[in-house]
Short mmCIF file of C-alpha atoms and ligand atoms in Angstrom, two decimals:
data_model
loop_
_atom_site.label_atom_id
_atom_site.label_comp_id
_atom_site.label_asym_id
_atom_site.label_seq_id
_atom_site.Cartn_x
_atom_site.Cartn_y
_atom_site.Cartn_z
CA MET A 1 107.39 94.12 113.67
CA LYS A 2 109.33 97.39 113.65
CA ALA A 3 107.54 100.53 112.46
CA ILE A 4 108.30 104.25 112.47
CA ALA A 5 105.38 106.27 113.72
CA VAL A 6 104.43 109.55 115.32
CA GLU A 7 102.28 109.24 118.43
CA ARG A 8 99.47 111.63 119.36
CA GLY A 9 100.82 114.60 121.33
CA ASP A 10 104.39 113.84 120.25
CA SER A 11 106.43 115.95 117.84
CA ARG A 12 109.02 113.44 116.64
CA PRO A 13 108.88 110.05 114.96
CA ARG A 14 109.84 106.97 117.00
CA LEU A 15 110.60 103.32 116.41
CA ILE A 16 107.65 101.29 117.72
CA ASP A 17 106.72 97.64 117.78
CA LYS A 18 103.36 96.59 116.36
CA PRO A 19 101.79 93.34 115.14
CA ARG A 20 102.50 92.24 111.59
CA PRO A 21 99.28 92.91 109.58
CA ASP A 22 97.18 90.08 108.15
CA PRO A 23 95.98 90.64 104.58
CA ASP A 24 92.21 90.92 104.08
CA PRO A 25 90.64 89.24 101.03
CA GLY A 26 91.91 91.08 97.93
CA ASP A 27 94.97 92.37 99.83
CA ALA A 28 98.55 91.19 99.44
CA LEU A 29 101.16 91.20 102.22
CA VAL A 30 104.30 93.14 101.26
CA ARG A 31 107.75 92.95 102.89
CA THR A 32 109.11 96.48 102.89
CA LEU A 33 112.56 97.09 101.44
CA ARG A 34 112.91 100.87 101.54
CA VAL A 35 110.82 103.95 102.31
CA GLY A 36 111.78 107.50 101.32
CA ILE A 37 111.36 110.59 103.48
CA ASP A 38 110.07 113.82 101.92
CA GLY A 39 108.82 117.27 102.87
CA THR A 40 105.27 115.96 103.40
CA ASP A 41 106.47 113.58 106.16
CA PHE A 42 107.77 116.57 108.12
CA GLU A 43 104.42 118.35 107.67
CA VAL A 44 102.65 115.21 108.99
CA ILE A 45 105.00 115.05 112.01
CA GLU A 46 104.44 118.76 112.73
CA GLY A 47 100.67 118.24 112.42
CA THR A 48 100.29 120.88 109.68
CA HIS A 49 99.16 118.42 107.01
CA GLY A 50 97.04 115.27 107.02
CA GLY A 51 95.82 113.48 110.15
CA PHE A 52 95.89 110.28 112.20
CA PRO A 53 93.90 107.17 111.24
CA ALA A 54 90.50 107.25 113.00
CA GLY A 55 90.73 105.70 116.48
CA SER A 56 94.52 105.24 116.39
CA ASP A 57 96.91 106.73 118.96
CA HIS A 58 99.73 106.76 116.39
CA GLN A 59 100.34 107.12 112.69
CA VAL A 60 102.84 105.00 110.83
CA LEU A 61 104.69 107.37 108.48
CA GLY A 62 105.83 106.89 104.90
CA HIS A 63 104.23 107.04 101.47
CA GLU A 64 107.24 106.47 99.15
CA ALA A 65 107.85 102.73 99.43
CA VAL A 66 109.24 99.79 97.55
CA GLY A 67 108.72 96.21 98.71
CA VAL A 68 108.45 92.55 97.76
CA VAL A 69 105.21 90.56 97.71
CA GLU A 70 105.52 88.19 100.69
CA ASP A 71 102.04 86.65 100.46
CA PRO A 72 99.91 87.23 97.33
CA ASN A 73 96.91 85.93 99.36
CA GLY A 74 95.04 84.69 96.29
CA THR A 75 95.50 87.90 94.28
CA ASP A 76 97.03 88.05 90.80
CA LEU A 77 100.43 89.04 92.21
CA GLU A 78 103.26 86.54 92.60
CA ALA A 79 105.39 86.00 95.69
CA GLY A 80 108.75 87.73 95.23
CA GLN A 81 107.38 90.38 92.79
CA LEU A 82 108.81 93.86 93.43
CA VAL A 83 106.00 96.43 93.91
CA VAL A 84 105.42 100.09 94.70
CA PRO A 85 102.15 101.02 96.49
CA THR A 86 100.04 104.00 95.44
CA VAL A 87 99.04 106.47 98.18
CA ARG A 88 95.29 107.12 98.04
CA ARG A 89 92.67 104.73 99.39
CA PRO A 90 88.86 105.03 99.48
CA PRO A 91 87.34 106.06 102.82
CA GLY A 92 85.09 102.98 103.20
CA ASP A 93 83.10 102.16 100.09
CA ALA A 94 84.80 103.22 96.87
CA THR A 95 83.82 106.73 95.92
CA GLU A 96 83.00 107.81 92.39
CA TYR A 97 86.64 108.84 91.78
CA PHE A 98 87.97 105.41 92.77
CA ARG A 99 85.31 103.69 90.65
CA ARG A 100 86.46 105.77 87.68
CA GLY A 101 90.09 104.84 88.36
CA GLU A 102 90.96 108.49 89.09
CA PRO A 103 91.49 108.70 92.87
CA ASP A 104 94.17 111.35 92.30
CA MET A 105 91.37 113.70 91.17
CA ALA A 106 89.28 113.15 94.34
CA PRO A 107 88.78 116.06 96.78
CA PRO A 108 90.64 115.62 100.09
CA ASP A 109 87.50 114.57 101.99
CA GLU A 110 86.79 111.72 99.54
CA CYS A 111 90.03 109.81 100.03
CA LEU A 112 92.53 108.66 102.64
CA GLU A 113 96.26 108.93 102.04
CA ARG A 114 98.56 106.20 103.39
CA GLY A 115 101.13 107.71 105.75
CA ILE A 116 99.64 111.18 105.34
CA ASP A 117 95.94 111.50 105.97
CA GLY A 118 93.73 109.06 107.87
CA ALA A 119 95.65 105.84 107.12
CA HIS A 120 98.87 104.20 108.27
CA GLY A 121 101.85 104.47 105.95
CA TYR A 122 104.51 102.07 104.76
CA MET A 123 107.37 102.76 107.20
CA ALA A 124 107.15 99.28 108.73
CA GLU A 125 108.67 95.86 108.10
CA TYR A 126 105.43 94.71 106.44
CA PHE A 127 102.27 96.34 105.09
CA THR A 128 99.13 95.12 103.37
CA SER A 129 97.37 96.71 100.43
CA PRO A 130 94.67 95.84 97.92
CA ALA A 131 96.58 94.24 95.05
CA ALA A 132 94.94 96.75 92.69
CA PHE A 133 96.98 99.53 94.36
CA LEU A 134 100.33 97.73 94.11
CA VAL A 135 102.24 98.54 90.92
CA PRO A 136 104.58 95.72 89.76
CA ILE A 137 108.02 97.07 88.86
CA PRO A 138 111.24 95.53 87.46
CA ASP A 139 113.79 94.00 89.88
CA ALA A 140 116.30 96.73 88.96
CA PHE A 141 114.31 99.12 91.21
CA ALA A 142 115.02 97.35 94.54
CA THR A 143 117.01 100.36 95.81
CA THR A 144 115.72 103.26 93.68
CA GLY A 145 112.04 102.24 93.71
CA VAL A 146 111.43 104.87 96.41
CA LEU A 147 111.79 107.49 93.65
CA ILE A 148 108.83 106.13 91.67
CA GLU A 149 106.09 107.68 93.86
CA PRO A 150 107.55 111.23 93.82
CA MET A 151 108.33 110.99 90.09
CA SER A 152 104.75 109.80 89.50
CA ASN A 153 103.50 113.13 90.87
CA THR A 154 105.60 114.86 88.23
CA GLU A 155 104.28 112.56 85.50
CA LYS A 156 100.73 113.54 86.41
CA ALA A 157 101.52 117.24 86.78
CA LEU A 158 103.23 117.40 83.38
CA GLU A 159 100.42 115.40 81.75
CA HIS A 160 97.94 118.03 82.95
CA ALA A 161 100.20 120.96 82.06
CA TYR A 162 100.84 119.61 78.56
CA ALA A 163 97.13 118.87 78.09
CA SER A 164 96.43 122.56 78.74
CA ARG A 165 98.75 123.39 75.78
CA SER A 166 97.42 120.68 73.46
CA ALA A 167 94.95 122.83 71.51
CA PHE A 168 97.66 124.57 69.47
CA ASP A 169 101.20 124.10 68.17
CA TRP A 170 103.01 124.77 71.46
CA GLN A 171 106.67 125.64 70.93
CA ARG A 172 108.62 124.63 74.03
CA ASP A 173 112.29 125.38 74.41
CA ALA A 174 112.96 126.54 77.96
CA ALA A 175 111.78 125.19 81.33
CA LEU A 176 112.34 126.43 84.87
CA VAL A 177 111.95 124.28 87.99
CA LEU A 178 111.39 126.23 91.20
CA GLY A 179 112.94 124.31 94.12
CA ASN A 180 116.03 122.11 94.42
CA GLY A 181 114.52 119.59 96.83
CA PRO A 182 114.01 115.96 95.76
CA LEU A 183 110.82 116.73 93.81
CA GLY A 184 112.40 119.62 91.94
CA LEU A 185 115.53 117.61 91.08
CA LEU A 186 113.54 114.57 89.94
CA THR A 187 111.48 116.85 87.70
CA LEU A 188 114.59 118.53 86.32
CA SER A 189 115.98 115.13 85.34
CA ARG A 190 112.68 114.35 83.56
CA LEU A 191 112.70 117.65 81.63
CA GLN A 192 116.22 117.26 80.19
CA SER A 193 115.04 115.22 77.23
CA GLU A 194 112.08 117.51 76.43
CA PHE A 195 113.48 121.05 76.60
CA ASP A 196 116.57 122.54 74.94
CA ARG A 197 117.38 124.65 77.98
CA THR A 198 116.51 123.95 81.62
CA TYR A 199 116.94 126.00 84.79
CA CYS A 200 116.49 125.17 88.48
CA LEU A 201 115.98 127.80 91.17
CA GLY A 202 117.19 127.50 94.77
CA ARG A 203 118.57 129.70 97.53
CA ARG A 204 121.84 127.98 98.44
CA ASP A 205 125.54 128.83 98.32
CA ARG A 206 128.12 126.66 96.63
CA PRO A 207 129.46 124.11 97.37
CA ASP A 208 126.15 122.30 97.54
CA PRO A 209 125.24 118.80 96.32
CA THR A 210 121.97 119.96 94.74
CA ILE A 211 123.78 122.61 92.66
CA ASP A 212 126.31 119.96 91.59
CA LEU A 213 123.42 117.70 90.54
CA ILE A 214 121.66 120.52 88.64
CA GLU A 215 124.82 121.26 86.68
CA ARG A 216 125.68 117.60 86.08
CA LEU A 217 122.23 117.22 84.52
CA GLY A 218 123.14 120.06 82.15
CA ALA A 219 120.81 122.69 83.68
CA THR A 220 121.56 126.23 84.89
CA TYR A 221 121.33 127.02 88.63
CA VAL A 222 119.37 130.22 89.41
CA ASP A 223 119.89 131.71 92.88
CA SER A 224 116.57 133.26 93.96
CA ARG A 225 118.42 135.68 96.27
CA GLU A 226 120.11 137.25 93.22
CA THR A 227 117.42 136.64 90.61
CA PRO A 228 113.84 136.51 91.94
CA VAL A 229 111.46 134.42 89.86
CA ALA A 230 109.80 137.45 88.25
CA ASP A 231 113.21 138.67 86.98
CA VAL A 232 114.13 135.36 85.33
CA PRO A 233 112.91 136.42 81.82
CA ALA A 234 115.08 139.56 81.88
CA VAL A 235 118.20 137.87 83.28
CA TYR A 236 117.89 134.51 81.47
CA GLU A 237 114.87 134.09 79.17
CA PRO A 238 111.06 133.76 79.35
CA MET A 239 109.99 130.20 80.13
CA ASP A 240 107.62 127.92 78.23
CA LEU A 241 107.15 125.78 81.36
CA VAL A 242 107.54 126.67 85.04
CA TYR A 243 107.25 123.80 87.55
CA GLU A 244 106.84 125.02 91.14
CA ALA A 245 108.18 122.68 93.85
CA THR A 246 109.08 125.09 96.68
CA GLY A 247 105.82 125.45 98.59
CA TYR A 248 106.63 129.20 98.71
CA ALA A 249 103.27 130.84 98.02
CA ARG A 250 104.59 133.93 96.21
CA HIS A 251 106.06 131.68 93.57
CA ALA A 252 102.55 130.81 92.35
CA PHE A 253 102.10 134.44 91.27
CA ASP A 254 105.72 135.14 90.26
CA THR A 255 105.37 132.17 87.87
CA ILE A 256 103.00 134.26 85.73
CA ASP A 257 105.80 136.82 85.22
CA ALA A 258 108.37 134.12 84.42
CA LEU A 259 106.24 132.57 81.65
CA ASP A 260 106.66 133.33 77.97
CA GLN A 261 103.68 133.93 75.70
CA ASN A 262 101.61 130.66 75.60
CA GLY A 263 103.57 129.19 78.52
CA VAL A 264 102.21 127.05 81.34
CA GLY A 265 103.01 127.02 85.04
CA VAL A 266 102.26 123.96 87.16
CA LEU A 267 102.08 124.29 90.95
CA LEU A 268 102.80 121.38 93.31
CA GLY A 269 104.06 123.03 96.52
CA LEU A 270 101.88 123.09 99.63
CA PRO A 271 102.22 126.48 101.38
CA GLY A 272 100.70 127.54 104.69
CA ASP A 273 98.12 130.31 104.98
CA ASP A 274 100.53 133.04 103.86
CA GLU A 275 98.95 136.45 103.10
CA PHE A 276 100.59 139.10 100.92
CA ASP A 277 99.80 141.74 98.30
CA VAL A 278 99.88 140.86 94.60
CA ALA A 279 99.48 143.03 91.48
CA GLY A 280 96.28 141.13 90.74
CA GLY A 281 95.03 143.19 87.81
CA ARG A 282 98.35 143.16 85.99
CA LEU A 283 98.83 139.40 86.51
CA HIS A 284 95.26 138.62 85.42
CA ARG A 285 95.82 140.69 82.26
CA ARG A 286 99.16 138.96 81.62
CA LEU A 287 97.51 135.53 81.86
CA VAL A 288 94.74 136.48 79.44
CA LEU A 289 96.69 138.47 76.84
CA GLY A 290 99.50 135.89 76.78
CA ASN A 291 97.30 132.80 76.58
CA ARG A 292 99.18 131.62 79.65
CA ALA A 293 97.93 128.86 81.97
CA ILE A 294 98.42 127.96 85.62
CA VAL A 295 97.59 124.39 86.69
CA GLY A 296 97.57 122.90 90.18
CA SER A 297 98.33 119.20 90.60
CA VAL A 298 98.36 116.72 93.45
CA ASN A 299 98.90 112.98 93.81
CA SER A 300 99.00 110.42 90.99
CA HIS A 301 97.65 107.01 90.05
CA ILE A 302 98.72 103.72 88.49
CA GLU A 303 99.46 104.99 84.97
CA HIS A 304 101.63 107.78 86.41
CA PHE A 305 103.60 105.22 88.47
CA GLU A 306 104.15 103.19 85.30
CA ALA A 307 105.28 106.28 83.41
CA ALA A 308 107.60 107.20 86.31
CA CYS A 309 109.15 103.76 86.07
CA GLU A 310 109.91 104.29 82.38
CA THR A 311 111.29 107.78 82.99
CA LEU A 312 113.58 106.60 85.78
CA SER A 313 114.74 103.61 83.72
CA ALA A 314 115.95 106.00 81.01
CA LEU A 315 118.06 108.10 83.42
CA PRO A 316 121.77 107.44 83.91
CA ASP A 317 122.65 105.25 86.94
CA TRP A 318 124.61 108.04 88.63
CA PHE A 319 121.44 110.12 89.02
CA GLY A 320 119.72 107.84 91.58
CA ASP A 321 123.03 107.32 93.39
CA GLU A 322 123.58 111.06 93.77
CA LEU A 323 119.97 111.88 94.65
CA ILE A 324 119.69 109.25 97.42
CA THR A 325 122.40 110.62 99.69
CA ASP A 326 121.53 108.89 102.99
CA THR A 327 120.25 105.45 103.97
CA PHE A 328 119.45 104.52 107.59
CA GLU A 329 118.29 101.46 109.49
CA PRO A 330 114.93 101.90 111.28
CA ALA A 331 116.74 102.08 114.65
CA ALA A 332 118.50 105.28 113.52
CA VAL A 333 115.16 107.09 113.26
CA ASP A 334 116.36 110.25 115.06
CA GLU A 335 119.30 110.71 112.73
CA ALA A 336 117.21 109.88 109.67
CA PHE A 337 114.77 112.72 110.35
CA GLU A 338 117.46 115.34 111.11
CA ALA A 339 118.05 118.05 108.54
CA ALA A 340 121.59 118.22 107.14
CA PRO A 341 122.96 120.54 104.43
CA ASP A 342 124.62 117.75 102.44
CA ARG A 343 121.48 115.59 102.30
CA ILE A 344 119.15 115.40 99.34
CA LYS A 345 117.03 112.24 99.64
CA THR A 346 116.98 110.16 102.83
CA VAL A 347 115.78 106.58 102.82
CA ILE A 348 114.95 104.10 105.63
CA GLU A 349 116.02 100.58 104.71
CA PHE A 350 114.01 97.79 106.38
CA ASP A 351 115.41 94.94 104.31
CA SER A 352 117.33 94.25 101.13
CA ARG A 353 116.23 92.08 98.20
P1 LIG B 1 111.56 120.11 100.03
O1 LIG B 1 111.05 120.94 101.17
O2 LIG B 1 112.58 119.06 100.29
O3 LIG B 1 112.16 121.05 98.89
C1 LIG B 1 111.74 122.38 98.66
C2 LIG B 1 112.92 123.11 98.04
O4 LIG B 1 112.52 124.43 97.68
C3 LIG B 1 114.09 123.23 99.02
O5 LIG B 1 115.27 122.83 98.37
C4 LIG B 1 114.12 124.72 99.36
O6 LIG B 1 115.42 125.22 99.54
C5 LIG B 1 113.52 125.34 98.09
N1 LIG B 1 112.89 126.63 98.37
C6 LIG B 1 111.90 126.91 99.24
N2 LIG B 1 111.59 128.22 99.20
C7 LIG B 1 112.42 128.78 98.29
C8 LIG B 1 112.61 130.12 97.82
N3 LIG B 1 111.87 131.13 98.29
N4 LIG B 1 113.56 130.34 96.87
C9 LIG B 1 114.31 129.31 96.41
N5 LIG B 1 114.19 128.04 96.83
C10 LIG B 1 113.25 127.78 97.76
O7 LIG B 1 110.28 119.45 99.37
P2 LIG B 1 110.09 118.39 98.18
O8 LIG B 1 111.11 118.58 97.13
O9 LIG B 1 109.89 117.04 98.76
O10 LIG B 1 108.65 118.89 97.65
C11 LIG B 1 108.49 120.20 97.15
C12 LIG B 1 107.09 120.73 97.48
O11 LIG B 1 106.12 119.95 96.79
C13 LIG B 1 106.70 120.66 98.96
O12 LIG B 1 105.90 121.80 99.26
C14 LIG B 1 105.86 119.39 99.05
O13 LIG B 1 104.94 119.43 100.12
C15 LIG B 1 105.15 119.43 97.72
N6 LIG B 1 104.75 118.13 97.17
C16 LIG B 1 103.61 118.13 96.45
C17 LIG B 1 103.18 117.00 95.82
C18 LIG B 1 101.94 117.05 95.00
O14 LIG B 1 101.48 115.99 94.54
N7 LIG B 1 101.36 118.24 94.79
C19 LIG B 1 103.93 115.73 95.92
C20 LIG B 1 105.16 115.84 96.68
C21 LIG B 1 105.54 117.01 97.27
P3 LIG B 1 116.27 124.99 100.92
O15 LIG B 1 116.39 123.49 101.07
O16 LIG B 1 117.59 125.63 100.62
O17 LIG B 1 115.48 125.62 102.01
#
């Protein structure tokens, strides 16, 4: 079968041929429809994040997939059911976090991540997975199901951020998303129904499809070159929620300045080992005296995938169409992984329903 993988010592993904996998007991065989590409895939290709499966000379990419059950293999799933796979798997015997049903809370050395760290991904014509890690979804998601995994990360992040504000009567009116990549834009769409005023920060000139999308959603575009994050309260307003999806390390600290009294910042970006000076004492004081919170969040699990499905179902149809700007066949792998200014979300299509 066709698969898209990066080989050891190589710095670009290639189309390879590998045997179709046979499902182990408890696994189902899935025929892949579509797999999304995101920032993490580029980090895996560059070798700055994750790692190859043990003993393998290549890693199949892809962790944002939608597919159809080809062979339920005696599991509770039915042939033809549309499914989305979760990302984390136990490294051998289930660890405590998997036993508790909270693999998203496991430390990095107590889990594998399909397509990212220590396990092959879903960018192949077929993949197998324990049925317990395949989330059944409605047929309407055959093309947009690739958005469920990234949106599930937002569902988890917001659940944790809101939980940190649950001990009092939190008044939330304004939210700021840092980053106009796919994760930022998905999150912005999610926040429209919960906040009176929403903002999304980027660093691009008009015309730009992400700015068009931000404004079509009803949010305000903030150009970080004109208004740095720390100046947002003075130029616009203090924020009750800041959601960081840039991976720009300074934003973690600037978020504290952007937050209103009692606000919460949630960080998802994955920066490198950047070093810089911060006004540590002032920011510490601002956190304490303002009852502000900063929460980090990574990955997600079944209930977050289910919530993502509901959130996406409630969005207007045009949103998915405008977010997924490019779809390629597996053979066009080089073009699919090229950066282009008019691209938002790129998808590899292995098959259609
Ligand atoms: P992208 O790299 O596609 O998007 C990042 C966006 O942030 C880009 O649009 C970029 O702008 C913008 N940006 C970066 N730096 C700045 C800056 N200084 N000022 C303004 N805008 C800036 O990534 P994704 O949307 O896929 O993901 C966002 C981040 O979240 C990544 O770091 C990713 O690794 C991480 N992530 C974390 C997850 C988790 O569970 N914690 C899950 C998924 C992703 P431009 O394009 O113009 O350069």
